[in-house]
PDB file of C-alpha atoms in Angstrom:
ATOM      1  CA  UNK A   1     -21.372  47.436  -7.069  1.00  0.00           C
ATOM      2  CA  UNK A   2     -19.942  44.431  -9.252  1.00  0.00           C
ATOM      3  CA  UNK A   3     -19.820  46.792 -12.452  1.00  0.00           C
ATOM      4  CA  UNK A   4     -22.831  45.221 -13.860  1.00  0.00           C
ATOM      5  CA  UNK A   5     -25.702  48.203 -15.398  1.00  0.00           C
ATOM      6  CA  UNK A   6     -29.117  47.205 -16.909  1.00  0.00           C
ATOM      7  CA  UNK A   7     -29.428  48.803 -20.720  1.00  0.00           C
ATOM      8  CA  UNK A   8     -31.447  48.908 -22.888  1.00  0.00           C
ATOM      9  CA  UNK A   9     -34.751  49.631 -21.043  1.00  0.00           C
ATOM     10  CA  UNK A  10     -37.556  50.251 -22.772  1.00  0.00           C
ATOM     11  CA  UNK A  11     -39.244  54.026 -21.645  1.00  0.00           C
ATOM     12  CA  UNK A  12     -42.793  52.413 -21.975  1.00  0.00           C
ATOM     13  CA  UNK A  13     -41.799  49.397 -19.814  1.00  0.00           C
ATOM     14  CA  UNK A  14     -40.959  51.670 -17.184  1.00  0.00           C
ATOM     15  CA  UNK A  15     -44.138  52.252 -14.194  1.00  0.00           C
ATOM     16  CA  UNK A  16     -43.982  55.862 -13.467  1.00  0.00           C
ATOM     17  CA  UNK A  17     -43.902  54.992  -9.678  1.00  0.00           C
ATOM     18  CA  UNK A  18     -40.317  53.530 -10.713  1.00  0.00           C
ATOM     19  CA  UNK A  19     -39.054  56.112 -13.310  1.00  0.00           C
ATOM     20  CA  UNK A  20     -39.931  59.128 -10.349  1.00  0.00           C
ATOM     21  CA  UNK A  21     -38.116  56.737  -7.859  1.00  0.00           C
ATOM     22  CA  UNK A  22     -34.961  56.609 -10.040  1.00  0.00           C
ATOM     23  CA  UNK A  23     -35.275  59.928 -12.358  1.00  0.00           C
ATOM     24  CA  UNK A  24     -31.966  60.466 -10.925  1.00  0.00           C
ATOM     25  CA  UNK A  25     -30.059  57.202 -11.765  1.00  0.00           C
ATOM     26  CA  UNK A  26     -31.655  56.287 -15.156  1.00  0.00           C
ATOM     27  CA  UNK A  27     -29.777  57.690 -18.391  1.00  0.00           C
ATOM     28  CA  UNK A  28     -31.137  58.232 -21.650  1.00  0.00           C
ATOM     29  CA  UNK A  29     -28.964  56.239 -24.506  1.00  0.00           C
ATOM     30  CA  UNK A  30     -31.028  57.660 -27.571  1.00  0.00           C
ATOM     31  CA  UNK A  31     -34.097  59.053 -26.015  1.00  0.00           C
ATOM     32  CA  UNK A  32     -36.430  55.774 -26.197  1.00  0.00           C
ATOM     33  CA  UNK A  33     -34.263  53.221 -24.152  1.00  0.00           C
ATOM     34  CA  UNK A  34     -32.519  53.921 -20.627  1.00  0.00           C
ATOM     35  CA  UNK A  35     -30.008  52.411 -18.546  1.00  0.00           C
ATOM     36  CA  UNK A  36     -29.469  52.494 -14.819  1.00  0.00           C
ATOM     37  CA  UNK A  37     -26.271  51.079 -12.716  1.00  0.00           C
ATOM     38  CA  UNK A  38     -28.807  51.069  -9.697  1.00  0.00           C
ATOM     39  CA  UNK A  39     -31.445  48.718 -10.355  1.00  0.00           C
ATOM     40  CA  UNK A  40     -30.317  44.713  -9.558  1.00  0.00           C
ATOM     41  CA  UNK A  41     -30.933  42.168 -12.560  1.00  0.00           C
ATOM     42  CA  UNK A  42     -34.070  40.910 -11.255  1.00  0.00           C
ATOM     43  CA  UNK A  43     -35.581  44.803 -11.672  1.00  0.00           C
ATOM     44  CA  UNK A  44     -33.686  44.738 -15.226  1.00  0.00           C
ATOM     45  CA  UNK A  45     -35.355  41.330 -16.118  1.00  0.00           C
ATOM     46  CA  UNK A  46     -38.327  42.488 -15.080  1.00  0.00           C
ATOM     47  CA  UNK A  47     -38.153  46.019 -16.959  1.00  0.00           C
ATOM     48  CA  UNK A  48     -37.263  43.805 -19.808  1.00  0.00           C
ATOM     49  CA  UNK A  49     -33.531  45.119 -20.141  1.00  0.00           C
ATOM     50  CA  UNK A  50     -30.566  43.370 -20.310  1.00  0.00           C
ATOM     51  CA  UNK A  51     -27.799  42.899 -17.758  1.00  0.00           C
ATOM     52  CA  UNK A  52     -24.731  43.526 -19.216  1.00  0.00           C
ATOM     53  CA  UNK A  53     -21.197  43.264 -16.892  1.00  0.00           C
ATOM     54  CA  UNK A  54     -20.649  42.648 -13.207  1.00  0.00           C
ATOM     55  CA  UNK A  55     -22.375  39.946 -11.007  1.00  0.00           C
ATOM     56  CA  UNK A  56     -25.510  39.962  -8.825  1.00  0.00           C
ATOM     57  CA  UNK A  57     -24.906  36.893  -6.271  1.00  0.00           C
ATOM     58  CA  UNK A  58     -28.496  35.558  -5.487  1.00  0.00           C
ATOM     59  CA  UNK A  59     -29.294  36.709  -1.624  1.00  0.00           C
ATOM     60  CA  UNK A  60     -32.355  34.279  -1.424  1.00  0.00           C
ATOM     61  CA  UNK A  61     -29.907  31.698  -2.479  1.00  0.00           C
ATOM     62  CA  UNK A  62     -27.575  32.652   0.182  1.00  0.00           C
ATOM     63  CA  UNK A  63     -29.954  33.283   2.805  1.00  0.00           C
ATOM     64  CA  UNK A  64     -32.450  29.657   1.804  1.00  0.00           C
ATOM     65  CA  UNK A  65     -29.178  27.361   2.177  1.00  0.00           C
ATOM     66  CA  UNK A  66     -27.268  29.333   4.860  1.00  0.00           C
ATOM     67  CA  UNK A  67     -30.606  28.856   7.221  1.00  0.00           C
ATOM     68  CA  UNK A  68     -32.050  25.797   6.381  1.00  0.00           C
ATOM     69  CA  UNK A  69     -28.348  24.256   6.421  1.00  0.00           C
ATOM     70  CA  UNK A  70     -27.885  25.763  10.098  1.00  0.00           C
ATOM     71  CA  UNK A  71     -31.012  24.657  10.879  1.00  0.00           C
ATOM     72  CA  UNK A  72     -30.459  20.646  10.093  1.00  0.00           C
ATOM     73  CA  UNK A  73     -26.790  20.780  11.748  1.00  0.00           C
ATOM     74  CA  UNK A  74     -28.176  22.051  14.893  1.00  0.00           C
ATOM     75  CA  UNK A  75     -31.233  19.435  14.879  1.00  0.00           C
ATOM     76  CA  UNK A  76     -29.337  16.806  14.271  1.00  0.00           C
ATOM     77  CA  UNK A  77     -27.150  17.794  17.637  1.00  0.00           C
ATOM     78  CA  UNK A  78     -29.808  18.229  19.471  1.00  0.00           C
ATOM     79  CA  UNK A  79     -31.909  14.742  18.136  1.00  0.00           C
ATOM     80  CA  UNK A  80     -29.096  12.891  18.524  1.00  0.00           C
ATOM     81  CA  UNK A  81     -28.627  14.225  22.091  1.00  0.00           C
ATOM     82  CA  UNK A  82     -29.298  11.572  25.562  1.00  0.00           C
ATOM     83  CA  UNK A  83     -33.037  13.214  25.431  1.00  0.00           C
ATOM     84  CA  UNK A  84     -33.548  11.558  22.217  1.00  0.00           C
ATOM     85  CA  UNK A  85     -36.810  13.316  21.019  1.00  0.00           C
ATOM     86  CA  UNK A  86     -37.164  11.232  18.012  1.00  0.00           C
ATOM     87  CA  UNK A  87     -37.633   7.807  20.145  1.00  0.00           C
ATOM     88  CA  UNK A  88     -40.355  10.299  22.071  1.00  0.00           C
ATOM     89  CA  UNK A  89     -42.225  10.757  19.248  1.00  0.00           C
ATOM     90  CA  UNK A  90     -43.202   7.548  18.744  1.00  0.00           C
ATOM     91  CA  UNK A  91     -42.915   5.873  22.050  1.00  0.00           C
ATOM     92  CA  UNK A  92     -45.497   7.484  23.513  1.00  0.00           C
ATOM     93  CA  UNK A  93     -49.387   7.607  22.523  1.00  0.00           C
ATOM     94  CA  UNK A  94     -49.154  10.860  21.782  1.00  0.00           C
ATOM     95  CA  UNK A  95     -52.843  13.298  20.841  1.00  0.00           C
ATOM     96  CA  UNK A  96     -52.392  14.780  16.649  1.00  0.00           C
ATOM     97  CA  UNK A  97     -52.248  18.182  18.461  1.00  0.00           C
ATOM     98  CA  UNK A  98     -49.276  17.138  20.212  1.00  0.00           C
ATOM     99  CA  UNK A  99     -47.369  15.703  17.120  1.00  0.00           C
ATOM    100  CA  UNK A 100     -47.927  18.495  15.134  1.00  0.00           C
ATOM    101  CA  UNK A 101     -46.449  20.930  17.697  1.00  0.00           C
ATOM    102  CA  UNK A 102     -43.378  18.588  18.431  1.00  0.00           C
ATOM    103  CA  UNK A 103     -39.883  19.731  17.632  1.00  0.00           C
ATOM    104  CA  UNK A 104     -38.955  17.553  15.325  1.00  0.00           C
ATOM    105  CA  UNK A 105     -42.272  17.905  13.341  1.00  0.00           C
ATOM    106  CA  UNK A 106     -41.985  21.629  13.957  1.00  0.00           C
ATOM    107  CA  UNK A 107     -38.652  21.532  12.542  1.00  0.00           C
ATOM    108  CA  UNK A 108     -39.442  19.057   9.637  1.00  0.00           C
ATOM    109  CA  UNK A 109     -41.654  21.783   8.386  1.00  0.00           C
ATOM    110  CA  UNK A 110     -39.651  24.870   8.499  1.00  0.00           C
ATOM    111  CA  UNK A 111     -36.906  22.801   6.731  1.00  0.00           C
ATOM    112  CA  UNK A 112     -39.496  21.563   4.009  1.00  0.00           C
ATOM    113  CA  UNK A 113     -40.498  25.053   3.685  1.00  0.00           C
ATOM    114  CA  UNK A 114     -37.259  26.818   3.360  1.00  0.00           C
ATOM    115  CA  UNK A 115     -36.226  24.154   0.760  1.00  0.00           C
ATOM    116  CA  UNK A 116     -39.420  24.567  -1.266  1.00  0.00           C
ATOM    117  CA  UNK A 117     -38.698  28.131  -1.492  1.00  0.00           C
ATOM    118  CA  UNK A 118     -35.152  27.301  -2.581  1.00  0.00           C
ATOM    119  CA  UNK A 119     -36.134  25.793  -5.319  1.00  0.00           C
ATOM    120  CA  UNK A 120     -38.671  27.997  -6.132  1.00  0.00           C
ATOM    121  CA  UNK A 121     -35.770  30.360  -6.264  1.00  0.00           C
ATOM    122  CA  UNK A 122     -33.602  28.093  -8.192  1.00  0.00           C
ATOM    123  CA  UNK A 123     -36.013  27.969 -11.252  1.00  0.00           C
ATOM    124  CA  UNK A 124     -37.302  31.593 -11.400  1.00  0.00           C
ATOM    125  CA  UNK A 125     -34.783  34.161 -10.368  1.00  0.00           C
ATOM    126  CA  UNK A 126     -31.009  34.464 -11.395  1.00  0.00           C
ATOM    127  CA  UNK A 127     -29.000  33.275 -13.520  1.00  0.00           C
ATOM    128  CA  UNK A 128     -26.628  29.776 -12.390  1.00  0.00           C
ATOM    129  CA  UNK A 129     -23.620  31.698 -12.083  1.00  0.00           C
ATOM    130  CA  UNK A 130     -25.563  34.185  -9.901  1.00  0.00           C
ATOM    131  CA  UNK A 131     -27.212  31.193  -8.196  1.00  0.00           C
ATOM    132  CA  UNK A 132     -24.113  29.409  -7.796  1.00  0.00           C
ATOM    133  CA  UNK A 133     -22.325  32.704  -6.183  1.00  0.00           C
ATOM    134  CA  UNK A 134     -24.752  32.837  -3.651  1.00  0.00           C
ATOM    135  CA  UNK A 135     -24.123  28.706  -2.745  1.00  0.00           C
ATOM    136  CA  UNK A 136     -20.911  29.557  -2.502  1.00  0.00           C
ATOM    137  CA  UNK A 137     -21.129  32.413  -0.213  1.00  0.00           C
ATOM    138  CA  UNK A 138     -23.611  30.786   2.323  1.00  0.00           C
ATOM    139  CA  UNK A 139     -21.073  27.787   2.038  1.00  0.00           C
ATOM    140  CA  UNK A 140     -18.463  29.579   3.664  1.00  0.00           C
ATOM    141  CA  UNK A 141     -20.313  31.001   6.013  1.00  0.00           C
ATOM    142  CA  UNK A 142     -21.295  27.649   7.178  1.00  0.00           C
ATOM    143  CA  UNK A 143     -17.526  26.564   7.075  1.00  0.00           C
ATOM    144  CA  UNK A 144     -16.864  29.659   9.235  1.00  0.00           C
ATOM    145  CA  UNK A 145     -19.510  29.182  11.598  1.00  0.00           C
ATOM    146  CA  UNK A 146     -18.354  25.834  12.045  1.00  0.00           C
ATOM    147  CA  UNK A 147     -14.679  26.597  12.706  1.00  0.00           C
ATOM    148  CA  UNK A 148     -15.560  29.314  15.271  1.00  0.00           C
ATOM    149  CA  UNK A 149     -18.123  26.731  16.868  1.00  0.00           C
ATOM    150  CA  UNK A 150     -15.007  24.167  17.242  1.00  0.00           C
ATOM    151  CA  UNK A 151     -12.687  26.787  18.355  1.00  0.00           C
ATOM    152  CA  UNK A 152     -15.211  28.123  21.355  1.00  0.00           C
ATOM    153  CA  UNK A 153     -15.761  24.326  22.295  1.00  0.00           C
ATOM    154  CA  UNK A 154     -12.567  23.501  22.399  1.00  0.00           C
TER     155      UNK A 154
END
């Protein structure tokens, strides 16, 4: 949708499961190589084409920072709260079955998770421009989510 188009695809790089799914979409440049507007830059890479134009903003970017970001603001309002779970945790002698299904720990390791992944992301898939479009985007949606958060409160 950016104006970007994969070229340059080799035919034999193509699985026929793909080439039947977009028969339609791919276009023959000199009857060996093909190029598609359709298929993101991840496909192309992976089709062994290059991405030429436009801009594919990285969704697990957006999605990775956007949730574990939410995630930390909201713990942090609710640890720092009067029931302050985090003095729980260790004040009382509690069993390993009941640390490991605490909140906080519970939360500790979705965050952990959701960052691993994130970086997992970071150093296999886009490029940083693509990587950077996608912090950017989840970065105003945070700043909006925050605004309308104030503005309801208030």
């Amino acid at each position: 949708m950016t104006g970007g188009q994969c070229t340059n695809i080799e035919q034999s790089s193509i699985p026929a499961t793909l080439k039947s799914l977009f028969e339609n979409t791919l276009s023959t440049t000199n009857g060996q190589s093909f190029s598609s507007s359709f298929v993101s830059s991840a496909t192309c890479r992976r089709l062994k084409g290059s991405w030429e134009g436009g801009h594919d903003p990285s969704g697990h970017v957006f999605l990775l920072t956007l949730s574990s970001t939410l995630l930390i603001v909201e713990s942090i309002e609710l640890y720092t709260s009067e029931d302050n779970l985090v003095q729980e945790l260790f004040a009382k002698n509690l069993s390993w079955i009941q640390f490991i299904v605490h909140p906080i720990i519970l939360t500790l390791v979705v965050v952990l998770t959701g960052l691993n992944m994130l970086l997992m992301t970071i150093v296999k898939y886009h490029s940083l421009k693509e990587q950077l479009g996608g912090l950017s985007a989840a970065l105003v949606v945070i700043w909006m989510a925050n605004r309308i958060v104030k503005a309801l409160v208030l």
